[in-house]
Amino acid sequence: MTTQMIVLNGGSSAGKSTIVRHLQAVLPQPWLAFGVDSLIEAMPRSMQGSDAGVEFAPDGGVTVGPEFDALQAAWMQGIAAMARAGAGVIVDDVFLGGSASQQRWQRFLGGVNVLWVGVRCDGAIAAERERARGDRTPGMAVTQAKVVHEGVIYDLEVDTTRTESLACAQIIARHVRQPGERSPH
């Protein structure tokens, strides 16, 4: 069965966005890319720092409220619809709820063939990247490095601690079933 969607899950500064750009370059067909950061940027500013929206704590913790959940559900449903309509879709997400976040996606993805990919990175390395970026709340990378993977079931995992993003993208690309490709079983 052809892969219709690739979901990358990992903590902040693990390298997901860079892997996505490399995947778009190495996959033979065009793929659309969507990230949770873009979702947050698309929301009204009033939802940032709001109990109902999304809050970023000084220690790097992230809390989401009911208005964020509602908009995220609509976003997930829209992305699933694009995959069902024939677009290859890559999602860059941060499963703050671990397995509960994956299960939420699964509720919207009925009938979509998904490649679930865990993107791991040592917390200290991710924290160094976070400091270099300068656009993240300090502590977010360390806080998320392990919790986002708790209970999540992956088809494949990559680790950017010592492996370049391009190499990770190439590993993932080898696991993507192309149209017309037969299963090895």
Tab-separated table of C-alpha atoms in Angstrom:
chain	number	residue	atom	x	y	z
A	1	MET	CA	0.000	0.000	0.000
A	2	THR	CA	1.355	3.425	-0.985
A	3	THR	CA	2.480	5.706	1.855
A	4	GLN	CA	0.175	8.730	1.887
A	5	MET	CA	1.479	10.511	4.953
A	6	ILE	CA	4.654	10.668	7.016
A	7	VAL	CA	4.334	11.863	10.611
A	8	LEU	CA	7.556	12.927	12.305
A	9	ASN	CA	7.357	13.247	16.087
A	10	GLY	CA	10.122	14.591	18.263
A	11	GLY	CA	10.952	17.229	20.795
A	12	SER	CA	11.837	20.827	20.079
A	13	SER	CA	15.156	21.266	18.240
A	14	ALA	CA	15.446	17.536	17.466
A	15	GLY	CA	15.863	18.332	13.746
A	16	LYS	CA	12.399	17.485	12.410
A	17	SER	CA	11.977	20.585	10.222
A	18	THR	CA	15.361	20.068	8.572
A	19	ILE	CA	14.554	16.399	7.944
A	20	VAL	CA	11.258	17.476	6.340
A	21	ARG	CA	13.064	19.804	3.907
A	22	HIS	CA	15.493	17.012	2.995
A	23	LEU	CA	12.624	14.528	2.570
A	24	GLN	CA	10.930	16.885	0.121
A	25	ALA	CA	14.190	16.972	-1.851
A	26	VAL	CA	14.927	13.218	-1.878
A	27	LEU	CA	11.452	11.738	-2.372
A	28	PRO	CA	10.676	11.135	-6.056
A	29	GLN	CA	7.152	12.614	-5.859
A	30	PRO	CA	6.225	16.075	-4.515
A	31	TRP	CA	5.113	16.088	-0.864
A	32	LEU	CA	3.416	18.882	1.099
A	33	ALA	CA	4.848	19.724	4.523
A	34	PHE	CA	2.983	20.988	7.575
A	35	GLY	CA	4.294	21.615	11.065
A	36	VAL	CA	2.781	22.310	14.438
A	37	ASP	CA	4.873	25.516	14.562
A	38	SER	CA	3.011	26.774	11.484
A	39	LEU	CA	-0.300	25.912	13.130
A	40	ILE	CA	0.658	27.977	16.174
A	41	GLU	CA	1.799	30.867	13.947
A	42	ALA	CA	-1.539	30.734	12.077
A	43	MET	CA	-3.531	31.152	15.288
A	44	PRO	CA	-4.524	34.598	16.540
A	45	ARG	CA	-1.906	36.190	18.789
A	46	SER	CA	-4.550	36.381	21.532
A	47	MET	CA	-4.343	32.588	21.853
A	48	GLN	CA	-0.641	32.692	22.705
A	49	GLY	CA	-0.169	33.022	26.439
A	50	SER	CA	-3.848	32.240	27.022
A	51	ASP	CA	-5.325	29.465	29.182
A	52	ALA	CA	-7.642	28.612	26.289
A	53	GLY	CA	-4.848	28.688	23.690
A	54	VAL	CA	-1.195	27.785	24.109
A	55	GLU	CA	1.151	28.861	26.872
A	56	PHE	CA	4.931	28.587	26.950
A	57	ALA	CA	6.212	28.450	30.532
A	58	PRO	CA	9.570	30.026	31.462
A	59	ASP	CA	10.985	26.521	32.147
A	60	GLY	CA	10.134	25.332	28.608
A	61	GLY	CA	6.859	23.627	29.460
A	62	VAL	CA	3.971	23.964	27.014
A	63	THR	CA	0.295	23.898	27.997
A	64	VAL	CA	-2.589	23.855	25.537
A	65	GLY	CA	-6.199	24.776	26.210
A	66	PRO	CA	-9.589	23.952	24.687
A	67	GLU	CA	-9.513	26.584	21.913
A	68	PHE	CA	-6.108	25.322	20.766
A	69	ASP	CA	-7.416	21.732	20.867
A	70	ALA	CA	-10.427	22.663	18.722
A	71	LEU	CA	-8.334	24.443	16.079
A	72	GLN	CA	-5.751	21.658	16.095
A	73	ALA	CA	-8.507	19.078	15.527
A	74	ALA	CA	-9.729	21.027	12.485
A	75	TRP	CA	-6.125	21.282	11.228
A	76	MET	CA	-5.586	17.527	11.646
A	77	GLN	CA	-8.850	16.755	9.852
A	78	GLY	CA	-7.830	19.051	6.972
A	79	ILE	CA	-4.409	17.453	6.648
A	80	ALA	CA	-5.982	13.978	6.643
A	81	ALA	CA	-8.383	15.127	3.898
A	82	MET	CA	-5.444	16.294	1.741
A	83	ALA	CA	-3.768	12.889	2.124
A	84	ARG	CA	-7.018	11.124	1.230
A	85	ALA	CA	-7.361	13.396	-1.823
A	86	GLY	CA	-4.007	12.157	-3.138
A	87	ALA	CA	-1.432	14.631	-1.838
A	88	GLY	CA	1.625	13.165	-0.142
A	89	VAL	CA	1.816	14.899	3.239
A	90	ILE	CA	4.647	15.174	5.756
A	91	VAL	CA	3.756	16.374	9.262
A	92	ASP	CA	6.311	17.731	11.743
A	93	ASP	CA	4.709	17.450	15.195
A	94	VAL	CA	5.529	17.427	18.897
A	95	PHE	CA	3.418	14.850	20.763
A	96	LEU	CA	3.227	16.644	24.109
A	97	GLY	CA	0.812	13.943	25.283
A	98	GLY	CA	2.950	11.045	24.029
A	99	SER	CA	0.719	8.141	22.987
A	100	ALA	CA	-2.475	10.179	23.562
A	101	SER	CA	-1.289	12.615	20.876
A	102	GLN	CA	-0.682	9.767	18.436
A	103	GLN	CA	-4.121	8.351	19.188
A	104	ARG	CA	-5.648	11.763	18.489
A	105	TRP	CA	-4.039	11.787	15.040
A	106	GLN	CA	-5.204	8.214	14.423
A	107	ARG	CA	-8.845	9.235	15.001
A	108	PHE	CA	-8.582	11.543	11.969
A	109	LEU	CA	-6.476	9.261	9.768
A	110	GLY	CA	-8.856	6.377	9.076
A	111	GLY	CA	-8.016	4.939	5.664
A	112	VAL	CA	-4.726	6.864	5.339
A	113	ASN	CA	-1.517	4.813	5.114
A	114	VAL	CA	0.868	6.548	7.539
A	115	LEU	CA	4.575	6.058	8.191
A	116	TRP	CA	5.083	6.963	11.865
A	117	VAL	CA	8.624	8.226	12.496
A	118	GLY	CA	10.203	9.018	15.850
A	119	VAL	CA	12.900	11.682	15.664
A	120	ARG	CA	15.116	11.372	18.705
A	121	CYS	CA	17.928	13.605	19.878
A	122	ASP	CA	19.865	13.624	23.123
A	123	GLY	CA	18.401	16.347	25.352
A	124	ALA	CA	21.761	18.081	25.876
A	125	ILE	CA	22.434	18.262	22.122
A	126	ALA	CA	18.886	19.515	21.454
A	127	ALA	CA	19.403	22.148	24.185
A	128	GLU	CA	22.585	23.342	22.423
A	129	ARG	CA	20.630	23.656	19.168
A	130	GLU	CA	17.866	25.477	21.032
A	131	ARG	CA	20.356	28.042	22.402
A	132	ALA	CA	21.889	28.514	18.929
A	133	ARG	CA	18.447	29.052	17.358
A	134	GLY	CA	17.438	31.718	19.835
A	135	ASP	CA	13.737	31.420	18.929
A	136	ARG	CA	12.709	28.848	21.553
A	137	THR	CA	12.013	29.056	25.256
A	138	PRO	CA	15.114	27.745	27.055
A	139	GLY	CA	14.429	24.320	28.542
A	140	MET	CA	11.860	23.283	25.937
A	141	ALA	CA	14.240	20.866	24.183
A	142	VAL	CA	15.270	19.070	27.373
A	143	THR	CA	11.690	18.961	28.683
A	144	GLN	CA	10.368	17.431	25.448
A	145	ALA	CA	13.268	15.139	24.468
A	146	LYS	CA	11.790	12.038	26.130
A	147	VAL	CA	8.185	12.842	27.063
A	148	VAL	CA	7.020	13.190	23.431
A	149	HIS	CA	7.994	9.562	22.752
A	150	GLU	CA	6.298	7.993	25.809
A	151	GLY	CA	4.058	5.151	24.636
A	152	VAL	CA	4.230	6.150	20.960
A	153	ILE	CA	4.441	3.289	18.465
A	154	TYR	CA	6.670	3.967	15.467
A	155	ASP	CA	7.323	2.251	12.170
A	156	LEU	CA	10.798	3.754	12.198
A	157	GLU	CA	13.043	5.835	14.445
A	158	VAL	CA	15.982	8.068	13.584
A	159	ASP	CA	18.371	9.832	15.941
A	160	THR	CA	19.851	13.204	15.015
A	161	THR	CA	22.252	13.226	17.956
A	162	ARG	CA	25.076	11.979	15.727
A	163	THR	CA	23.345	11.428	12.372
A	164	GLU	CA	22.933	14.305	9.916
A	165	SER	CA	19.398	15.295	8.914
A	166	LEU	CA	20.003	14.383	5.266
A	167	ALA	CA	21.035	10.837	6.252
A	168	CYS	CA	17.924	10.571	8.452
A	169	ALA	CA	15.758	11.730	5.523
A	170	GLN	CA	17.358	9.133	3.260
A	171	ILE	CA	16.645	6.389	5.824
A	172	ILE	CA	13.005	7.502	6.043
A	173	ALA	CA	12.683	7.750	2.245
A	174	ARG	CA	13.739	4.101	1.925
A	175	HIS	CA	10.702	3.136	4.025
A	176	VAL	CA	8.185	5.143	1.975
A	177	ARG	CA	6.098	2.957	-0.337
A	178	GLN	CA	5.775	4.569	-3.745
A	179	PRO	CA	2.707	4.179	-6.000
A	180	GLY	CA	2.782	0.770	-7.676
A	181	GLU	CA	5.467	-0.604	-5.379
A	182	ARG	CA	4.741	-4.104	-4.114
A	183	SER	CA	5.019	-5.154	-0.522
A	184	PRO	CA	8.078	-7.312	0.225
A	185	HIS	CA	5.796	-9.885	1.951
